[in-house]
Coordinates of C-alpha atoms and ligand atoms in Angstrom, one line a residue:
X165 CA -33.2 66.3 80.6
X166 CA -30.9 68.2 78.3
X167 CA -32.1 71.6 77.1
X168 CA -28.9 73.5 76.9
X169 CA -25.3 72.8 76.3
X170 CA -22.7 72.9 79.1
X171 CA -19.8 75.3 79.0
X172 CA -17.5 72.5 77.8
X173 CA -20.0 71.6 75.1
X174 CA -20.2 75.2 74.0
X175 CA -16.4 75.3 73.8
X176 CA -16.3 72.1 71.8
X177 CA -19.0 73.4 69.4
X178 CA -17.1 76.7 68.9
X179 CA -13.9 74.8 68.2
X180 CA -15.6 72.6 65.6
X181 CA -17.4 75.5 64.1
X182 CA -14.3 77.6 63.9
X183 CA -12.5 74.7 62.2
X184 CA -15.4 74.3 59.7
X185 CA -15.5 78.0 58.9
X186 CA -11.7 78.4 58.4
X187 CA -10.6 75.0 57.0
X188 CA -13.7 73.5 55.3
X189 CA -16.1 76.2 54.1
X190 CA -13.8 78.2 51.9
X191 CA -13.0 75.1 49.8
X192 CA -16.2 73.2 49.9
X193 CA -17.6 74.2 46.5
X194 CA -14.3 73.5 44.8
X195 CA -13.8 70.1 46.5
X196 CA -17.3 69.2 45.3
X197 CA -16.5 70.3 41.7
X198 CA -13.1 68.6 41.7
X199 CA -14.2 65.5 43.6
X200 CA -11.4 66.1 46.0
X201 CA -11.2 64.1 49.2
X202 CA -9.5 66.4 51.7
X203 CA -7.4 64.0 53.7
X204 CA -5.0 66.6 55.1
X205 CA -7.8 68.7 56.4
X206 CA -9.5 65.7 58.0
X207 CA -6.2 64.9 59.8
X208 CA -6.2 68.5 61.1
X209 CA -9.7 67.8 62.4
X210 CA -8.4 64.6 64.0
X211 CA -5.6 66.6 65.7
X212 CA -8.4 68.6 67.4
X213 CA -9.9 65.3 68.7
X214 CA -12.5 64.7 66.0
X215 CA -11.1 61.4 64.5
X216 CA -12.1 59.4 67.6
X217 CA -14.8 61.5 69.3
X218 CA -16.3 58.7 71.4
X219 CA -13.4 56.4 71.4
X220 CA -11.7 55.7 74.7
X221 CA -8.6 57.8 75.5
X222 CA -6.1 55.0 76.1
X223 CA -5.9 54.6 72.3
X224 CA -6.0 58.3 71.4
X225 CA -9.7 58.9 71.4
X226 CA -11.5 61.9 72.9
X227 CA -13.7 59.9 75.2
X228 CA -16.7 62.2 74.6
X229 CA -20.4 61.4 74.7
X230 CA -22.9 60.9 71.8
X231 CA -24.4 64.2 72.6
X232 CA -21.0 65.8 72.3
X233 CA -20.6 64.0 69.0
X234 CA -24.0 65.4 67.7
X235 CA -22.8 68.9 68.6
X236 CA -19.5 68.3 66.8
X237 CA -20.9 66.8 63.6
X238 CA -23.5 69.6 63.4
X239 CA -20.8 72.2 63.7
X240 CA -18.4 70.5 61.3
X241 CA -21.2 70.2 58.8
X242 CA -21.8 74.0 58.6
X243 CA -18.5 74.0 56.7
X244 CA -19.1 70.9 54.5
X245 CA -21.7 68.2 55.1
X246 CA -19.8 65.7 52.9
X247 CA -16.5 65.9 54.8
X248 CA -18.3 66.0 58.1
X249 CA -20.3 62.9 57.1
X250 CA -17.2 61.0 56.1
X251 CA -15.6 61.8 59.4
X252 CA -18.7 60.5 61.1
X253 CA -18.6 57.2 59.2
X254 CA -14.9 56.9 60.2
X255 CA -15.8 57.5 63.8
X256 CA -18.5 54.8 63.6
X257 CA -16.0 52.2 62.3
X258 CA -13.5 53.1 65.0
X259 CA -16.2 52.8 67.7
X260 CA -17.1 49.3 66.5
X261 CA -13.5 48.2 67.0
X262 CA -13.3 50.1 70.3
X263 CA -16.5 48.6 71.7
X264 CA -16.3 45.0 70.4
X265 CA -12.6 44.5 69.6
X266 CA -10.1 42.7 71.8
X267 CA -7.5 44.8 73.4
X268 CA -4.8 43.9 70.9
X269 CA -7.1 44.9 68.1
X270 CA -7.9 48.2 69.8
X271 CA -4.2 48.9 70.3
X272 CA -3.4 47.8 66.7
X273 CA -6.0 49.9 64.8
X274 CA -7.3 52.7 67.0
X275 CA -4.3 55.0 67.5
X276 CA -3.9 55.5 63.8
X277 CA -7.7 55.8 63.2
X278 CA -8.0 58.4 66.0
X279 CA -5.3 60.5 64.3
X280 CA -6.8 59.7 60.9
X281 CA -3.4 58.7 59.7
X282 CA -5.5 55.7 58.7
X283 CA -9.0 56.1 57.4
X284 CA -11.9 53.6 57.8
X285 CA -14.8 52.4 55.7
X286 CA -18.0 50.6 56.9
X287 CA -18.9 47.7 54.5
X288 CA -22.4 46.4 55.0
X289 CA -24.4 47.1 51.8
X290 CA -24.2 44.7 48.8
X291 CA -25.6 44.9 45.3
X292 CA -28.5 42.6 46.3
X293 CA -28.8 43.6 50.0
X294 CA -29.4 47.2 50.9
X295 CA -32.4 47.8 53.2
X296 CA -32.5 44.0 53.8
X297 CA -28.9 44.0 55.0
X298 CA -29.3 40.7 56.9
X299 CA -29.6 39.0 53.5
X300 CA -25.9 39.8 52.7
X301 CA -24.0 37.1 50.8
X302 CA -20.3 38.0 51.0
X303 CA -18.8 34.7 52.3
X304 CA -16.0 34.2 54.8
X305 CA -15.0 30.5 54.8
X306 CA -12.6 29.3 57.5
X307 CA -9.3 27.8 56.3
X308 CA -6.9 27.2 59.1
X309 CA -5.9 30.6 60.7
X310 CA -7.6 32.5 57.8
X311 CA -11.0 33.4 56.5
X312 CA -11.3 33.3 52.7
X313 CA -13.6 36.1 51.6
X314 CA -15.6 36.2 48.4
X315 CA -18.2 38.7 47.4
X316 CA -18.9 42.4 46.8
X317 CA -19.9 45.4 48.9
X318 CA -21.6 48.3 47.2
X319 CA -21.6 52.1 47.8
X320 CA -18.8 52.1 50.3
X321 CA -17.8 55.6 51.4
X322 CA -14.0 56.2 51.4
X323 CA -13.4 52.9 49.6
X324 CA -10.1 52.8 47.7
X325 CA -8.6 55.4 49.9
X326 CA -9.4 53.9 53.3
X327 CA -6.8 51.7 55.1
X328 CA -9.2 49.7 57.3
X329 CA -12.4 48.1 56.0
X330 CA -14.9 46.9 58.7
X331 CA -16.7 44.3 56.8
X332 CA -19.9 42.3 57.6
X333 CA -19.6 38.8 56.1
X334 CA -21.5 35.6 56.2
X335 CA -19.7 32.9 58.3
X336 CA -22.8 30.9 59.2
X337 CA -26.5 30.2 58.3
X338 CA -28.8 32.6 56.5
X339 CA -30.1 35.6 58.4
X340 CA -28.6 37.9 61.0
X341 CA -27.2 35.3 63.3
X342 CA -24.9 34.0 60.5
X343 CA -23.0 37.3 60.1
X344 CA -19.6 38.2 61.6
X345 CA -17.5 41.4 61.4
X346 CA -14.0 41.2 60.0
X347 CA -11.4 44.0 59.5
X348 CA -9.7 43.8 56.1
X349 CA -6.6 45.9 55.6
X350 CA -5.8 47.8 52.4
X351 CA -3.3 45.9 50.4
X352 CA -4.6 42.4 51.3
X353 CA -4.3 40.2 48.1
X354 CA -7.8 39.6 46.7
X355 CA -9.2 43.0 47.9
X356 CA -10.0 45.4 45.0
X357 CA -12.3 48.4 44.3
X358 CA -14.8 49.5 41.7
X359 CA -14.7 52.8 39.9
X360 CA -15.5 56.0 41.9
X361 CA -19.3 56.4 41.4
X362 CA -20.6 59.5 39.7
X363 CA -23.1 61.0 42.3
X364 CA -25.6 63.8 42.7
X365 CA -23.8 65.0 45.9
X366 CA -21.2 63.9 48.4
X367 CA -18.6 64.5 45.8
X368 CA -15.8 65.4 48.2
X369 CA -15.6 61.7 49.2
X370 CA -15.2 58.6 47.1
X371 CA -17.9 55.9 46.9
X372 CA -16.8 52.6 45.4
X373 CA -17.6 48.9 45.3
X374 CA -15.3 46.8 47.5
X375 CA -14.6 43.4 45.9
X376 CA -13.3 40.3 47.6
X377 CA -11.9 37.5 45.5
X378 CA -10.2 34.6 47.3
X379 CA -9.2 37.3 49.9
X380 CA -7.4 35.7 52.8
X381 CA -7.8 37.5 56.1
X382 CA -6.4 36.3 59.4
X383 CA -9.0 35.0 61.9
X384 CA -7.3 37.4 64.4
X385 CA -9.0 40.2 62.4
X386 CA -12.5 39.1 63.4
X387 CA -14.2 41.6 65.8
X388 CA -16.0 39.7 68.6
X389 CA -17.2 36.1 68.3
X390 CA -18.7 34.6 65.1
X391 CA -22.4 35.4 64.7
X392 CA -22.6 38.8 66.3
X393 CA -21.6 40.8 63.2
X394 CA -25.1 42.0 62.5
X395 CA -25.5 43.2 66.1
X396 CA -22.2 45.1 65.8
X397 CA -23.3 46.6 62.5
X398 CA -26.6 47.8 63.9
X399 CA -25.0 49.1 67.2
X400 CA -22.6 51.2 65.0
X401 CA -25.6 52.5 63.1
X402 CA -27.4 53.8 66.2
X403 CA -24.7 56.3 66.7
X404 CA -24.1 56.7 62.9
X405 CA -27.7 57.7 62.5
X406 CA -27.4 60.4 65.1
X407 CA -24.3 61.7 63.4
X408 CA -25.8 61.8 60.0
X409 CA -28.8 63.6 61.4
X410 CA -26.5 66.1 63.0
X411 CA -24.8 66.6 59.6
X412 CA -28.2 67.3 58.1
X413 CA -29.0 69.9 60.8
X414 CA -25.5 71.5 60.4
X415 CA -25.8 71.7 56.6
X416 CA -29.3 73.1 56.8
X417 CA -28.2 75.7 59.5
X418 CA -25.4 76.8 57.1
X419 CA -28.0 77.2 54.3
X420 CA -30.4 79.0 56.5
X421 CA -27.7 81.4 57.6
X422 CA -26.9 82.1 53.9
X423 CA -30.6 82.7 53.2
X424 CA -30.9 85.1 56.1
X425 CA -27.9 87.1 54.9
X426 CA -29.1 87.0 51.3
X427 CA -32.7 88.1 52.1
X428 CA -31.4 91.2 53.8
X429 CA -29.4 92.3 50.8
X430 CA -31.6 91.3 47.9
X431 CA -34.2 93.8 46.7
X432 CA -37.4 93.3 44.8
X433 CA -40.5 95.5 44.4
X434 CA -38.5 98.4 46.0
X435 CA -37.7 96.7 49.3
X436 CA -35.5 94.0 50.8
X437 CA -37.0 90.6 50.2
X438 CA -36.5 90.1 54.0
X439 CA -39.2 92.8 54.5
X440 CA -41.9 90.6 52.9
X441 CA -43.9 88.9 55.6
X442 CA -44.4 85.7 53.5
X443 CA -40.6 85.3 53.4
X444 CA -40.2 86.2 57.1
X445 CA -42.7 83.4 58.0
X446 CA -40.8 81.0 55.8
X447 CA -37.6 81.9 57.6
X448 CA -39.4 81.5 61.0
X449 CA -40.7 78.1 60.0
X450 CA -37.2 77.0 58.8
X451 CA -35.6 78.1 62.1
X452 CA -38.4 76.5 64.2
X453 CA -38.3 73.1 62.3
X454 CA -34.5 73.0 62.6
X455 CA -34.6 73.7 66.3
X456 CA -37.2 71.0 66.9
X457 CA -35.1 68.5 65.0
X458 CA -32.0 69.5 66.9
X459 CA -33.7 69.2 70.3
X460 CA -35.0 65.8 69.4
X461 CA -31.6 64.6 68.1
X462 CA -30.0 65.7 71.4
X463 CA -32.8 63.7 73.3
X464 CA -31.9 60.6 71.2
X465 CA -28.2 61.1 71.8
X466 CA -28.8 61.4 75.5
X467 CA -30.8 58.2 75.4
X468 CA -27.9 56.4 73.6
X469 CA -25.4 57.8 76.2
X470 CA -27.6 56.4 79.0
X471 CA -28.2 53.1 77.1
X472 CA -32.0 53.3 77.6
X473 CA -34.1 50.4 76.2
X474 CA -35.7 52.7 73.7
X475 CA -32.4 54.3 72.4
X476 CA -32.3 52.5 69.0
X477 CA -35.9 53.5 68.3
X478 CA -35.2 57.1 69.3
X479 CA -32.1 57.1 67.1
X480 CA -34.2 55.9 64.1
X481 CA -36.9 58.5 64.8
X482 CA -34.3 61.3 65.2
X483 CA -32.5 60.2 62.0
X484 CA -35.7 60.4 60.0
X485 CA -36.8 63.8 61.4
X486 CA -33.3 65.4 61.2
X487 CA -32.6 64.3 57.7
X488 CA -36.0 65.1 56.3
X489 CA -36.0 68.5 58.1
X490 CA -32.5 69.3 57.0
X491 CA -33.2 68.6 53.4
X492 CA -36.4 70.6 53.4
X493 CA -34.8 73.6 55.1
X494 CA -31.8 73.6 52.7
X495 CA -34.3 73.4 49.8
X496 CA -36.2 76.4 51.1
X497 CA -32.9 78.3 51.5
X498 CA -32.3 77.6 47.8
X499 CA -35.7 79.0 47.0
X500 CA -35.0 82.2 48.9
X501 CA -31.9 82.7 46.7
X502 CA -34.2 82.6 43.6
X503 CA -32.2 81.7 40.4
X504 CA -28.9 82.4 42.1
X505 CA -29.6 79.5 44.5
X506 CA -29.4 77.2 41.5
X507 CA -25.9 78.4 40.6
X508 CA -22.9 76.5 42.0
X509 CA -21.0 79.6 43.1
X510 CA -23.6 80.4 45.9
X511 CA -22.9 77.1 47.6
X512 CA -26.6 76.4 48.3
X513 CA -27.4 73.9 45.6
X514 CA -24.4 71.8 46.8
X515 CA -25.9 71.7 50.3
X516 CA -29.2 70.5 48.9
X517 CA -27.5 67.8 46.8
X518 CA -25.3 66.7 49.8
X519 CA -28.2 66.4 52.2
X520 CA -30.4 64.5 49.9
X521 CA -28.5 61.3 50.4
X522 CA -28.8 61.5 54.2
X523 CA -32.5 60.4 53.6
X524 CA -31.2 57.3 51.9
X525 CA -28.1 56.0 53.7
X526 CA -27.4 54.5 57.1
X527 CA -30.9 53.0 56.6
X528 CA -33.4 54.7 54.4
X529 CA -36.1 56.9 56.0
X530 CA -38.6 54.1 55.1
X531 CA -36.4 51.7 57.1
X532 CA -36.4 54.2 60.0
X533 CA -40.2 54.0 59.9
X534 CA -40.0 50.2 59.9
X535 CA -37.9 50.2 63.0
X536 CA -40.3 52.6 64.8
X537 CA -43.4 50.8 63.6
X538 CA -42.0 47.4 64.7
X539 CA -41.6 48.7 68.2
X540 CA -45.1 50.2 68.2
X541 CA -46.9 47.2 66.7
X542 CA -44.7 44.8 68.8
X543 CA -45.7 46.6 71.9
X544 CA -49.4 46.8 71.0
X545 CA -49.3 43.0 70.5
X546 CA -47.6 42.6 73.8
X547 CA -44.4 41.2 72.1
Ligands
FAD728 C1 -23.5 58.0 48.5 C2 -23.8 56.7 49.3 C3 -22.9 56.3 50.2 C4 -23.1 55.1 51.0 N1 -22.2 54.7 51.9 C5 -22.3 53.4 52.4 C6 -21.3 52.9 53.2 O1 -20.2 53.6 53.5 N2 -21.4 51.6 53.7 C7 -22.5 50.9 53.4 O2 -22.6 49.7 53.9 N3 -23.5 51.4 52.6 C8 -23.4 52.6 52.1 N4 -24.4 53.1 51.3 C9 -25.6 52.3 51.0 C10 -26.9 52.7 51.6 O3 -26.9 52.5 53.0 C11 -28.0 52.0 50.9 O4 -28.1 52.6 49.6 C12 -29.3 52.0 51.6 O5 -29.3 51.3 52.8 C13 -30.5 51.5 50.7 O6 -30.2 50.3 50.1 P1 -30.5 50.1 48.5 O7 -29.8 51.3 47.9 O8 -30.1 48.8 48.2 O9 -32.0 50.4 48.4 P2 -33.2 49.2 48.5 O10 -33.0 48.4 49.8 O11 -33.2 48.4 47.3 O12 -34.5 50.1 48.6 C14 -35.1 50.7 47.5 C15 -36.3 51.5 48.0 O13 -37.2 50.6 48.6 C16 -37.5 51.0 49.9 N5 -37.8 49.8 50.8 C17 -37.0 48.7 50.9 N6 -37.6 47.9 51.7 C18 -38.7 48.4 52.2 C19 -39.8 48.1 53.1 N7 -39.7 46.9 53.7 N8 -40.8 48.9 53.3 C20 -40.8 50.1 52.6 N9 -39.9 50.5 51.8 C21 -38.8 49.7 51.6 C22 -36.3 51.8 50.4 O14 -36.6 52.7 51.5 C23 -36.0 52.5 49.1 O15 -36.7 53.7 49.0 C24 -24.3 54.4 50.7 C25 -25.2 54.8 49.7 C26 -24.9 56.0 49.0 C27 -25.9 56.4 48.0

């Protein structure tokens, strides 16, 4: 049972929070406005061990746990949820190679991913296959020592800038068992990108389509055997969902801290707005909901570390709770700022916009309910 952080975890959190406050927070609003992807700053985060948080240390990873990662991504996100979330996706890709890749593949890709000299993108979603990801159609046809890829991935974070694309492709029959995972390197002929999407939030990282046209990729780039790509993709998402939940909690904690400070300065009806009990109760509820979500996320992270049979279900539950709670708390923090909360300079509306997409990606929160419901109904039926 984990109810408090160890001394080491507190030190890691303080390091990540200090980095977020000094290196991310002062620029977050400008990066959002200018749609700037802060690669140099992410490399600084990697130099502190955040490029390969739960990657083994023989290839430059930090060898930490999922619980440590949840603590780190929450702390990073207090500075900028968008940058923290991209680093979390990068970590997810690196972990897929670390966990399922052959040793040569690990040695080839992971040192540069852990230092973030190279960036990674996770390529599952397609224009016609989002929630129903197992319906993906991007083909990889074997031709000697190469696969020839044709198809399109949609909404890919980091696309166009990333060096390493971890792509789920169809090598066999319809459904999940016909899917394999292949690493495609930037610069491979036949790999191209769509325009950077115009988005509500997450503006400090690019989102583009990734297009494969007669794109020849060595068979040696396949991660694991043919047919286990969907399993690899879903295993990556268990941890990814914890991380994105942690990013929601961190973003919301940042918004709550701003609201607390603002409520003690702002005056109305002759007193500080923090003196109104209705507002105090709102703050109390925000802090309570956030703490409940955080505690539950840590529980799911501990389950994933221990590889318990219900870990995937707990990760789905925690993602749903953490991202819904994070969005609601951030939105209430905006309300406490009144009209000023709606202005970009206060940095609150940006957090609300950034956290909104966490309810959609890495599996929508409806898909999280499907995962939980399947396990409940399955169990009730004795399946
Ligand atoms: C900014 C951004 C970045 C992203 N980054 C990545 C990335 O890096 N890599 C990647 O692979 N993908 C990425 N995605 C894609 C994201 O994971 C998908 O958008 C998401 O999985 C939903 O798929 P969809 O958009 O096709 O929606 P759909 O699957 O079409 O769903 C539409 C609506 O129907 C609901 N729905 C669908 N099926 C059911 C059901 N059975 N029961 C109840 N409701 C259902 C959904 O919950 C949703 O509300 C990103 C998306 C965005 C917006």
